[in-house]
Coordinates of C-alpha atoms in Angstrom, one line a residue:
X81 CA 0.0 0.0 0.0
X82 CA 1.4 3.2 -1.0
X83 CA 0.1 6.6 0.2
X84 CA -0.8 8.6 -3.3
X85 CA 1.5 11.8 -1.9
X86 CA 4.5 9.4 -2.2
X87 CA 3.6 9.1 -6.1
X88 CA 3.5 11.7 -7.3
X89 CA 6.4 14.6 -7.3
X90 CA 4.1 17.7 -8.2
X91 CA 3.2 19.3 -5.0
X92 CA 1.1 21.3 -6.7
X93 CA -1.6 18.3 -6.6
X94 CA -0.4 16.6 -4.0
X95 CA -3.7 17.5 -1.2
X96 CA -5.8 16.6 -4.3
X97 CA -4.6 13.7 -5.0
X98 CA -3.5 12.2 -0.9
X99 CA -6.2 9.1 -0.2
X100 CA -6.0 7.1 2.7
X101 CA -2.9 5.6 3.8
X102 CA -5.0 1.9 3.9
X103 CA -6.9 3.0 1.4
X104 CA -6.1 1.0 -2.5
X105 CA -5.1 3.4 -4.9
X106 CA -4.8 3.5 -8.7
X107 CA -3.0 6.1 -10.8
X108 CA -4.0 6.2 -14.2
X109 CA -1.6 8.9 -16.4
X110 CA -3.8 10.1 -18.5
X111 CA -2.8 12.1 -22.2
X112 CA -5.0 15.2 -21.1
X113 CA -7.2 17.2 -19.5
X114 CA -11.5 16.7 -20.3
X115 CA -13.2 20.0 -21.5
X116 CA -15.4 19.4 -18.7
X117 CA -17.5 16.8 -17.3
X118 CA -21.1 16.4 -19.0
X119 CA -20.4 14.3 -21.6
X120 CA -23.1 15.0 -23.6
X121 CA -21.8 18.2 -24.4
X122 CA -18.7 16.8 -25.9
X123 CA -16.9 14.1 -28.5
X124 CA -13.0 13.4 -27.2
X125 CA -12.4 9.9 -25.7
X126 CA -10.2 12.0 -23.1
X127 CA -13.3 13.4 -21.5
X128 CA -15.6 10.5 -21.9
X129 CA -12.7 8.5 -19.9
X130 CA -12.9 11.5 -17.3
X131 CA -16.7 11.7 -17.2
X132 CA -19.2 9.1 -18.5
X133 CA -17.1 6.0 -18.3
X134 CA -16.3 6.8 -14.5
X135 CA -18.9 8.2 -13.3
X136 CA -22.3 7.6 -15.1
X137 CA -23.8 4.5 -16.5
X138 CA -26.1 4.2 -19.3
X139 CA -29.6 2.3 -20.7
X140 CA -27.6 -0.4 -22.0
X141 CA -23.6 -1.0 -22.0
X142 CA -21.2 -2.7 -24.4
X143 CA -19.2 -5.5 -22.7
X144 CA -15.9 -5.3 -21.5
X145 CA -13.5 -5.6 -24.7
X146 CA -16.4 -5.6 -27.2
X147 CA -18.6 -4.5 -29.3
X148 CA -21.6 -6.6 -28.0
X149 CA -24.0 -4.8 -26.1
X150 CA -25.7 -6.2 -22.3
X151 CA -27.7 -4.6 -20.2
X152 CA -27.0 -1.7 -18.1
X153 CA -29.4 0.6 -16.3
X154 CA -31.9 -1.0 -18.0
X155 CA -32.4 -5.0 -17.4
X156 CA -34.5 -5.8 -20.7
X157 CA -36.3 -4.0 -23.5
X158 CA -38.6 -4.9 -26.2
X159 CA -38.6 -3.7 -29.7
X160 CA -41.6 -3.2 -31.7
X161 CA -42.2 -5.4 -34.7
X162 CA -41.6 -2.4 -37.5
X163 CA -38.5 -1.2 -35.2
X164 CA -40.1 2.2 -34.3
X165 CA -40.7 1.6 -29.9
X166 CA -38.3 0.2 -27.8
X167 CA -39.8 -0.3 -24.3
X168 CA -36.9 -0.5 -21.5
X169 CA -37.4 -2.0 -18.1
X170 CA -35.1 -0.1 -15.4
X171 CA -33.1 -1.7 -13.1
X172 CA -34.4 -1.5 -10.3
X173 CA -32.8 0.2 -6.6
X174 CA -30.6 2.0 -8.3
X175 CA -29.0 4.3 -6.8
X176 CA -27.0 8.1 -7.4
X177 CA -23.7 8.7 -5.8
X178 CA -23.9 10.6 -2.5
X179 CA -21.4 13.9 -2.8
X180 CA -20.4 16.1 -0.6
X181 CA -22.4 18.8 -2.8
X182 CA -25.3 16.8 -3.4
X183 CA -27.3 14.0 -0.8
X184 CA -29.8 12.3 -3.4
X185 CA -33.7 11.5 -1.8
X186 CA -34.5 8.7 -4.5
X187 CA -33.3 6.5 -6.7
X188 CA -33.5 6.1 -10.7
X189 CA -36.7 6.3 -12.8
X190 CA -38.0 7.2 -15.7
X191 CA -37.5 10.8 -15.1
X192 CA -33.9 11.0 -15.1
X193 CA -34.3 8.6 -18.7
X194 CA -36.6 11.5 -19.3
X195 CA -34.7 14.2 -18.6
X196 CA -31.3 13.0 -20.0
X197 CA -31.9 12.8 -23.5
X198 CA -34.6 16.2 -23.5
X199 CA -32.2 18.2 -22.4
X200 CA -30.3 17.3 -25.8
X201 CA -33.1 18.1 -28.4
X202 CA -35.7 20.4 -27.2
X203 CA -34.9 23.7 -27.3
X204 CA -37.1 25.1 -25.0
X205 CA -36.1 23.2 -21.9
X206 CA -33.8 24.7 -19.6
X207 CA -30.6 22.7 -20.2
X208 CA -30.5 23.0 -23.8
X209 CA -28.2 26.0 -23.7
X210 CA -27.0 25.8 -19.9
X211 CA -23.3 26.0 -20.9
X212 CA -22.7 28.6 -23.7
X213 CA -22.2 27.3 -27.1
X214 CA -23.7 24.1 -26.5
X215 CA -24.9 22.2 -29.6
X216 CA -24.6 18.3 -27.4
X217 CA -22.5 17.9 -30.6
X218 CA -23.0 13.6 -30.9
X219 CA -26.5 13.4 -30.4
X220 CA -27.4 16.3 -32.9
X221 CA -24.6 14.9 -35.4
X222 CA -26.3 11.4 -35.1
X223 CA -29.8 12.7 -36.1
X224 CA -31.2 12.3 -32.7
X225 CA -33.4 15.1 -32.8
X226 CA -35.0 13.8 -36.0
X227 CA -35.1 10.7 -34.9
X228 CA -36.7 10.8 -32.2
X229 CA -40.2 11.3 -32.0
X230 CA -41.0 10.6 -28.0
X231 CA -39.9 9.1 -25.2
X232 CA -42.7 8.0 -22.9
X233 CA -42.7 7.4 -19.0
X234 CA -44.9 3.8 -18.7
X235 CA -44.5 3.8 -15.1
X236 CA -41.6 5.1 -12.6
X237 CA -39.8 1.8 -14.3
X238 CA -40.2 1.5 -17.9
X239 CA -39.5 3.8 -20.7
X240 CA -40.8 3.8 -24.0
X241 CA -38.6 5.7 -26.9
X242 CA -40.7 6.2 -30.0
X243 CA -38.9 7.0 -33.3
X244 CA -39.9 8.5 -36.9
X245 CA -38.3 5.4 -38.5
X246 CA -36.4 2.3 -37.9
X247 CA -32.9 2.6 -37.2
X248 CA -30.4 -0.4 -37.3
X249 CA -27.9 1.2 -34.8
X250 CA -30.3 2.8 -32.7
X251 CA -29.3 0.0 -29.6
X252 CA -25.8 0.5 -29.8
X253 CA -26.2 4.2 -30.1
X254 CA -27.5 4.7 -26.8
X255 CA -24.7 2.4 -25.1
X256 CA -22.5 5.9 -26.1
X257 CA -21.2 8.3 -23.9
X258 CA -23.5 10.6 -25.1
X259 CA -26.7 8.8 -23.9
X260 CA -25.0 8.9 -20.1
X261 CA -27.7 9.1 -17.8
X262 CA -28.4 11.9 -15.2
X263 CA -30.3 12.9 -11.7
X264 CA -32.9 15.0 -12.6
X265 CA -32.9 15.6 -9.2
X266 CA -29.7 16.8 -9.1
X267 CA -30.4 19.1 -12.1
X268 CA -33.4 20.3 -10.7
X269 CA -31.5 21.3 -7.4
X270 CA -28.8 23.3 -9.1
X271 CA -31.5 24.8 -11.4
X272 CA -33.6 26.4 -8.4
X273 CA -29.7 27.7 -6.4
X274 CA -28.8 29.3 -10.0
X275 CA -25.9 26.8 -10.3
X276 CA -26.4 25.1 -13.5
X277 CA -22.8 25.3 -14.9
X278 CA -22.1 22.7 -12.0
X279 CA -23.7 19.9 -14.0
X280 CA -20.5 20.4 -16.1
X281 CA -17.8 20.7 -13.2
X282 CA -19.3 18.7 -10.7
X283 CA -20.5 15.4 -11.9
X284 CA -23.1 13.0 -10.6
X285 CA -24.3 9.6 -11.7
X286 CA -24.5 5.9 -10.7
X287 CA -21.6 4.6 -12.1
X288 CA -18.9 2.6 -10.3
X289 CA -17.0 5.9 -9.5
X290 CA -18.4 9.3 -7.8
X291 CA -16.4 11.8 -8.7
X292 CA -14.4 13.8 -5.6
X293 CA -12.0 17.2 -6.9
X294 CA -10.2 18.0 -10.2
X295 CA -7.3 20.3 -10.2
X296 CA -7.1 22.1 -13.7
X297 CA -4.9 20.2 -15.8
X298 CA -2.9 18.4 -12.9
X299 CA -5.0 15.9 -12.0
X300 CA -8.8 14.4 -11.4
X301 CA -10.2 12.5 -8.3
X302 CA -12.8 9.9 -8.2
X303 CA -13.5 7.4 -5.4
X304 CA -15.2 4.2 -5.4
X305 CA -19.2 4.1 -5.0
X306 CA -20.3 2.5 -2.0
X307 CA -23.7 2.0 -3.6
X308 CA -22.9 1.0 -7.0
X309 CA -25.4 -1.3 -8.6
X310 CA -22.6 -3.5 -9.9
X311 CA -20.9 -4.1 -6.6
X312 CA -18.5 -1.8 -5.1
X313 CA -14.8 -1.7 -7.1
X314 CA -12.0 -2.9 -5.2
X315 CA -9.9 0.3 -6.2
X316 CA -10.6 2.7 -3.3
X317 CA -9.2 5.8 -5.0
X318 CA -8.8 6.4 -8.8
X319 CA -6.7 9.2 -9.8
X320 CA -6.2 10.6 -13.5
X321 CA -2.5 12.2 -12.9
X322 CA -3.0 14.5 -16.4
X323 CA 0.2 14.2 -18.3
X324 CA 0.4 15.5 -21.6
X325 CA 3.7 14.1 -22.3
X326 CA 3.7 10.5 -23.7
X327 CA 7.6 10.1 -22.7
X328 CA 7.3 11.4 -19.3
X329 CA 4.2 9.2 -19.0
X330 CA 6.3 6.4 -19.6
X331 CA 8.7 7.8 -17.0
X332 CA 6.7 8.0 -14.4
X333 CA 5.0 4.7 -15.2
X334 CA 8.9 3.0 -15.3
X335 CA 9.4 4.7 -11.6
X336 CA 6.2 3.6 -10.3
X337 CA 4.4 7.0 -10.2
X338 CA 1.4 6.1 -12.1
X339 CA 0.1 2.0 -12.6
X340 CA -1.4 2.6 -16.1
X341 CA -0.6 4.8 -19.3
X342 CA -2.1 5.5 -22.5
X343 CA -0.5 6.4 -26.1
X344 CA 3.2 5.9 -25.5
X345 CA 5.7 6.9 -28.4
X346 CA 6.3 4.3 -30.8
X347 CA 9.9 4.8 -29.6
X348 CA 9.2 4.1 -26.4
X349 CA 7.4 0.5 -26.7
X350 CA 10.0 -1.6 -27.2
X351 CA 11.8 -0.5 -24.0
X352 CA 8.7 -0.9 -22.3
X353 CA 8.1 -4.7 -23.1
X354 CA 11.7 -4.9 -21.9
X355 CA 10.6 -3.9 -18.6
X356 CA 9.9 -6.6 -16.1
X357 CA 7.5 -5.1 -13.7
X358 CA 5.8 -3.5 -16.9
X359 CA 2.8 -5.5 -19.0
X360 CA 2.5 -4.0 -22.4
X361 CA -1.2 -4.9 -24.2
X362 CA -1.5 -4.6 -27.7
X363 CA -4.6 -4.5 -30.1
X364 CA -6.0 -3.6 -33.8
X365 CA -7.4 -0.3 -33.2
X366 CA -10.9 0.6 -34.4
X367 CA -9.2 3.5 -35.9
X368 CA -8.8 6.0 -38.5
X369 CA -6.2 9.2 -38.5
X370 CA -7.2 12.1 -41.4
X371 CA -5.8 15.3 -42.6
X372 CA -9.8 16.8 -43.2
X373 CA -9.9 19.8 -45.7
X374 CA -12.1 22.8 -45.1
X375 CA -14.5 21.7 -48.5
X376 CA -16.4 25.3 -47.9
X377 CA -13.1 27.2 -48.3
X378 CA -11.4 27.3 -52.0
X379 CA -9.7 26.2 -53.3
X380 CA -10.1 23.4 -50.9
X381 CA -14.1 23.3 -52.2
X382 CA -12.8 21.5 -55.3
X383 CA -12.3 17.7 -55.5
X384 CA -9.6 18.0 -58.1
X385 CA -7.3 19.8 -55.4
X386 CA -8.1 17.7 -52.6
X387 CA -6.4 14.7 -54.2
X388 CA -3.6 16.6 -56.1
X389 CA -2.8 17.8 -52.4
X390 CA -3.3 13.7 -50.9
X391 CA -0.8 12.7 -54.6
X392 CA 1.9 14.9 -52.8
X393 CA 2.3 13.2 -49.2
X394 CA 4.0 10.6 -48.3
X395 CA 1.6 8.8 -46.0
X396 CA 3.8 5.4 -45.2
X397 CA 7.0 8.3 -44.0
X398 CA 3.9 9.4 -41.9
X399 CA 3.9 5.9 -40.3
X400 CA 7.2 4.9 -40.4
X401 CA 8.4 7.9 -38.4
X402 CA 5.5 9.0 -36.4
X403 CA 4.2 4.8 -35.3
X404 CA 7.6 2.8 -36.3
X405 CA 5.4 0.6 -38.4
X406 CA 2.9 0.1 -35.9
X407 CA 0.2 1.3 -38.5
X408 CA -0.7 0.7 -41.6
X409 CA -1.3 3.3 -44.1
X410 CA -5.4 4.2 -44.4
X411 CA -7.7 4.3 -47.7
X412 CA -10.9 4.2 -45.8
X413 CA -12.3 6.3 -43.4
X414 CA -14.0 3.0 -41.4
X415 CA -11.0 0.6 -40.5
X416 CA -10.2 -2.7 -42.1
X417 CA -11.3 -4.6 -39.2
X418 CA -14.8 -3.4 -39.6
X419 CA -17.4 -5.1 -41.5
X420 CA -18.2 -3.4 -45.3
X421 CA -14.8 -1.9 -45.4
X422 CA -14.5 -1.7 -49.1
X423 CA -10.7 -3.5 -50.0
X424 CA -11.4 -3.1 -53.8
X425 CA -11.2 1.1 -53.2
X426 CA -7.7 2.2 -54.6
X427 CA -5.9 4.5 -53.0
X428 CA -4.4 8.3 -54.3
X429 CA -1.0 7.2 -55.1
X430 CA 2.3 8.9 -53.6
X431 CA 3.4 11.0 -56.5
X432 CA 4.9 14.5 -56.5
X433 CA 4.9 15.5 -60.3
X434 CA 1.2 14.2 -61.0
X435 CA 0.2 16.2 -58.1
X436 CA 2.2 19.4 -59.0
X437 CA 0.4 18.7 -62.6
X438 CA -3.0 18.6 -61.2
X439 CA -2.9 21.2 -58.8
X440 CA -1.7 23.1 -62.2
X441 CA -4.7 21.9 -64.4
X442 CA -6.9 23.2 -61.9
X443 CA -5.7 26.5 -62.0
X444 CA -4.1 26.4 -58.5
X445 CA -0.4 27.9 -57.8
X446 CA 1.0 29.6 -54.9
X447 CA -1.2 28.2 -52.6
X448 CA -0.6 28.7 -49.0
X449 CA -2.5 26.9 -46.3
X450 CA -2.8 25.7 -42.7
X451 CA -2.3 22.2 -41.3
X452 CA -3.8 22.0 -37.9
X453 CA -1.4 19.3 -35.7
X454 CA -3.7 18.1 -32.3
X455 CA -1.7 19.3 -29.4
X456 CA -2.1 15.6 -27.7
X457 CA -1.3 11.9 -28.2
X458 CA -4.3 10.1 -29.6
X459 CA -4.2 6.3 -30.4
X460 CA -4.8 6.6 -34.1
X461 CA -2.0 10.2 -34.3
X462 CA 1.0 9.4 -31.4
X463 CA 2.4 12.5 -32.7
X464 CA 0.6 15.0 -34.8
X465 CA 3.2 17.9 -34.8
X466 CA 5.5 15.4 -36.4
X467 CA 3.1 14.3 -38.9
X468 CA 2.3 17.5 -39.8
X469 CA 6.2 18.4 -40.5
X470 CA 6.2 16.0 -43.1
X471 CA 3.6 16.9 -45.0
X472 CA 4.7 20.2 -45.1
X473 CA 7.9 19.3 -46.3
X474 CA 6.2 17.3 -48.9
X475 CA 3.8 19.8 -49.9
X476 CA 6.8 22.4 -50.8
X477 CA 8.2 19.9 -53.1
X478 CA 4.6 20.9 -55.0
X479 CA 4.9 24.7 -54.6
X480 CA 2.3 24.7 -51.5
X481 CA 3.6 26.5 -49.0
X482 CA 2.3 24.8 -45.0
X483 CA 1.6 27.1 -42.1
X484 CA 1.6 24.5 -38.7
X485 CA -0.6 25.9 -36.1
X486 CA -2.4 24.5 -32.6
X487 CA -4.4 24.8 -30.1
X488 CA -4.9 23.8 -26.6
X489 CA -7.3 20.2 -27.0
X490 CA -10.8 21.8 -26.4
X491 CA -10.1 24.9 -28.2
X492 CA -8.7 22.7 -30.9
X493 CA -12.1 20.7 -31.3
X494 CA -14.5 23.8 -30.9
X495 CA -12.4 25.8 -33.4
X496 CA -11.6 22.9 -36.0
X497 CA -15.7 22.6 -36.4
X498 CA -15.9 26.6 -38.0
X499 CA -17.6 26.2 -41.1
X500 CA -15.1 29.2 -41.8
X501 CA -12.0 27.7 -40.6
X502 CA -8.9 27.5 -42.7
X503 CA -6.8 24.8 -44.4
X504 CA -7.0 21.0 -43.3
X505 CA -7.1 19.7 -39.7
X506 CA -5.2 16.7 -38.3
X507 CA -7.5 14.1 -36.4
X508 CA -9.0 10.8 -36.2
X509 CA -11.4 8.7 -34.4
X510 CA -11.8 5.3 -32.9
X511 CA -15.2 3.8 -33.1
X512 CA -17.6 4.2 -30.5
X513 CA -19.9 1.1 -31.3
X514 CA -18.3 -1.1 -33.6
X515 CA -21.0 0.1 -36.5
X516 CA -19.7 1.5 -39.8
X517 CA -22.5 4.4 -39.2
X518 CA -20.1 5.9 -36.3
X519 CA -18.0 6.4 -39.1
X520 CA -19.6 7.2 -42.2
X521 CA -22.8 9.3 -40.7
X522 CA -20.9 10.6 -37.8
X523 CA -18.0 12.0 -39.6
X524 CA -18.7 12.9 -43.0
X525 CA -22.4 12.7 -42.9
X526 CA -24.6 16.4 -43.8
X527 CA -26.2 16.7 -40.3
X528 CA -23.1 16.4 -38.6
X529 CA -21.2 19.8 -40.9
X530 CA -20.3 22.1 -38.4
X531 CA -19.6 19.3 -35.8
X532 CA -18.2 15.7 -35.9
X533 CA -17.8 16.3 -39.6
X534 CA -14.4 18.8 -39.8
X535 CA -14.2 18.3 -43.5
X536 CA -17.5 20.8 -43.6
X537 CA -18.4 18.1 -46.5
X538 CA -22.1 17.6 -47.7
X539 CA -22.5 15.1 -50.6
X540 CA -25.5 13.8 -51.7
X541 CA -24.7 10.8 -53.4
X542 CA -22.8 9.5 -50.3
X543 CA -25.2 11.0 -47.9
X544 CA -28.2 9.5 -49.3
X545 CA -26.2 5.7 -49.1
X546 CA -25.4 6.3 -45.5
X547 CA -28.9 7.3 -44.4
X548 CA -30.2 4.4 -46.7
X549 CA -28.1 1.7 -44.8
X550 CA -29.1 3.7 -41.3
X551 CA -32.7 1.6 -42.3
X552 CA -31.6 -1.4 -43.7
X553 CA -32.3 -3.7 -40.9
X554 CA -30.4 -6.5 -43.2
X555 CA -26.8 -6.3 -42.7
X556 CA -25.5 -8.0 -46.2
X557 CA -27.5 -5.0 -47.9
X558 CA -26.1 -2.5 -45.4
X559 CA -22.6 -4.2 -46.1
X560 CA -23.2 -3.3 -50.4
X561 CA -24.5 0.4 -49.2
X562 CA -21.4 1.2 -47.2
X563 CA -18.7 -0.1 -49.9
X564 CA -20.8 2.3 -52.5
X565 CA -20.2 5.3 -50.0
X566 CA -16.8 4.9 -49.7
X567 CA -16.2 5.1 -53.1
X568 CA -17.7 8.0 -53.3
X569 CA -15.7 9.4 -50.7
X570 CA -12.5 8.0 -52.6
X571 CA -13.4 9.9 -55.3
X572 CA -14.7 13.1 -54.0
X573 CA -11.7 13.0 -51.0
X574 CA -12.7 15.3 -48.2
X575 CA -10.0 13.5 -46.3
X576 CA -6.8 12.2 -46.8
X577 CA -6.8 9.1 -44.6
X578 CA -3.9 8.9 -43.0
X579 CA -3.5 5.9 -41.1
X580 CA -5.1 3.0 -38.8
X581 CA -2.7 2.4 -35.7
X582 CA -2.3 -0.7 -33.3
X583 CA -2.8 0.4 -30.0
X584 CA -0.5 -0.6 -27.0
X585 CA -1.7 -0.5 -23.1
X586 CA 1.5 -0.1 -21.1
X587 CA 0.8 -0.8 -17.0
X588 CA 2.2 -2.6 -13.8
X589 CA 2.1 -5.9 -13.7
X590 CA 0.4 -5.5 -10.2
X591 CA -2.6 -4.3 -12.1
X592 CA -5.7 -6.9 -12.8
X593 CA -8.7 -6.7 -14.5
X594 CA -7.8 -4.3 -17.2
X595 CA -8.9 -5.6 -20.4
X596 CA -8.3 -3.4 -23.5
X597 CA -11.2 -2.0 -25.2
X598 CA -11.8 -1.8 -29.3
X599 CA -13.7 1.2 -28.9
X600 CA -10.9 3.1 -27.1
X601 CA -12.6 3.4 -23.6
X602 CA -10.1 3.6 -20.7
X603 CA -12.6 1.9 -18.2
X604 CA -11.5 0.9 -14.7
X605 CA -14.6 -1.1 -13.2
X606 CA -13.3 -4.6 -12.8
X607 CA -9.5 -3.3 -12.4
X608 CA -7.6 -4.3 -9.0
X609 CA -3.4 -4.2 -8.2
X610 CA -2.1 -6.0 -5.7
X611 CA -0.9 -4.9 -2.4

């Protein structure tokens, strides 16, 4: 047993992060800090690890290194013959974390169902707009708002969702982070004090842990639930020790300071399997990395310069210097382990002269543009600053002269999603339910321009395909509708697809119980070390 103060050498964070000396404590060095806490409001896997996959719990959950979803806060549901209802029985005696800012009276019902997913679609209730700028990003991008038509209390434990139209991925939809479930009560308590930005900084749910302090961009909190419906987790303190560097992640993972660590440096691996007390997981990722051009903006609007640009880089440099060969370069925006990827697409070959030609033919010269790098490690970009070097040094060999510029991670999301924004923005994505829709819809679909969808691209012949396989119930069919959009997206190229990494988990070898996820969840229910 190790008192957390002796981990960690900041002592900036070191009252934040003291638990109990005989109290079980797991440090977990996370790549960065969440843009807040409702994850509704959000789409980084770096704040649904800080928020919905601690803390809240929802309707129905995928299991534990899969795709396959099981029941969560709801034990069973029903689905109507035509696919339009799905009824869902509540668990019951469920309970919400007790805080010390909030004691709840009750446990879950229907309400907080109720409540949860209004709050994301209907403008006139109160939490639509509680934090400014809101737009709950997924669930708009998705086509929620369409979809949905009503969701229906039946009594305090059953909940009836009625849609517009079938949707194939509806189930696995709402085992997102998205559709997290909250306390109404809660809500309603920090409604009536004039407190409502606390639903974003002070988090409350029924998941396995309740949320304690977070220090800005130091370090995060959480404790295990006492009254957690899945049995109370055997770590007593969890503590996200935010650390944006992946080398001095692996340091302080290598001198004990932290027990788990995300995104090392390809560099960095092989020493790490090296490492006797270390355990080093490794899995395909359910990813995709893309340079996404602003398709509003010319000359960037025209197909023709979008691939004359993607002839010009050298994508497999890309992942031989920024991965060490631990990726493979990407065609497709869904990745190769996902059913309907189309193999028969062919790919914009590296080749400097015919792209210097066809940026000529279009009537394109001294161009000068931006490429966005992501100021953090993400499993499908380890380094994005890098990456975006090369491809400026291969765009001069063209003429194009590159501009590399950054943000700070939720200033990078909210800014790269400007309709108006400039040049082409380095990012990626990891699949959130193992369905080719989180892809294709969510990404490059027209509801989700001026969200998800950085590329600001609208296309009707691929848009049309994508909503046409949304309800297809039959998944052959589906399968022949996906492999005609992505030829279309070959050919139209609002991205160049970068990459599709393997993804390596690097911990102690006191840790138990962590199993690697193919959606890119860090979760850490089920996760013990030893004494």
């Amino acid at each position: 047993m190790k008192k957390l103060s002796t981990l960690l050498a900041a002592t900036a964070v070191v009252t934040l992060m003291a638990g109990s000396a005989w109290s079980k404590t797991l440090v977990y060095c996370s790549e960065g800090s969440p843009e807040g806490f409702d994850s509704a409001l959000y789409t980084a896997g770096t704040t649904f690890d800080a928020s919905s996959r601690t803390v809240y719990n929802r309707l129905v959950e995928f299991k534990k290194g899969s795709t396959e979803i099981e029941p969560g806060l709801a034990e069973s549901w029903e689905m109507s013959a035509d696919g339009t209802e799905y009824t869902f029985k509540l668990r019951p005696g469920v309970k919400f974390q007790t805080t010390d800012f909030f004691t709840p009276t009750r446990e879950l019902n229907a309400d907080d169902v109720i409540f949860s997913f209004e709050r994301q679609y209907k403008a006139d209730n109160p939490w639509n707009k509680y934090v400014a700028g809101a737009t709950y990003e997924y669930f708009s991008g998705m086509g929620f708002p369409e979809l949905i038509k009503s969701i229906e209390k039946v009594d305090d434990l059953t909940v009836k969702f009625v849609l517009n139209k079938s949707e194939a991925p509806f189930l696995a939809n709402l085992g997102m982070d998205f559709a997290s479930i909250y306390s109404k009560e809660y809500a309603d308590k920090l409604q009536a004090d004039g407190k409502m930005e606390m639903m974003n900084q002070q988090p409350l749910g029924t998941g396995p842990y309740t949320f304690v302090a977070y220090q800005a961009d130091a370090a995060i909190r959480y404790k295990a639930n006492p009254d957690y419906w899945g049995g109370k987790q055997k770590i007593d303190d969890l503590v996200f020790a935010i650390t944006t560097d992946a080398a001095v992640r692996a340091q302080k993972l290598k001198a004990g300071e932290c027990h788990i660590m995300p995104y090392p440096n390809a560099a960095d691996v092989s020493e790490l399997q090296k490492d006797e007390n270390l355990t080093v997981l490794k899995e395909e990722g359910l990813n995709v990395s893309y340079l996404a051009y602003n398709t509003l903006v010319a000359p960037f609007d025209k197909p023709e310069v979008r691939k004359a640009l993607n002839m010009a880089v050298n994508k497999q440099a890309i992942v031989d210097a920024v991965f060490q060969g631990a990726a493979t370069v990407a065609k497709n925006p869904i990745p190769p382990t996902m059913w309907s990827y189309n193999d028969a697409v062919e790919d914009d070959k590296y080749d400097p002269e015919a792209a210097k030609k066809a940026l000529e033919a279009a009537g394109v010269s001294n161009l000068k543009m931006k490429i966005w790098a992501m100021p953090v490690s993400r499993p499908y970009m380890l380094n994005a600053r890098r990456a975006a070097e090369l491809m400026q040094a291969d765009l001069a060999k063209i003429g194009v002269e590159v501009e590399i510029v950054s943000y700070e991670w939720a200033e990078y999301l909210k800014l790269s999603s400007d309709k108006a924004r400039d040049g082409a923005v380095i990012l990626g994505w990891t699949g959130d339910n193992g369905d080719p829709d989180n892809f294709l819809d969510t990404l490059l679909g027209c509801t989700a321009v001026g969200g998800n969808n950085r590329a600001q691209w609208c296309n009707k012949e691929f848009d049309d395909l994508v909503k046409k396989a949304k309800l297809t119930p039959d998944q052959a069919e589906r399968t022949k509708l996906y492999q005609q959009a992505q030829l279309v997206f070959k050919k139209e190229a609002p991205w160049n697809t970068i990459d599709h990494s393997l993804v390596f988990m690097p911990m102690n070898k006191k840790v138990s119980g962590y199993v690697q996820d193919p959606l890119g969840i860090h979760r850490f229910d089920g996760v013990d070390i030893a004494e």
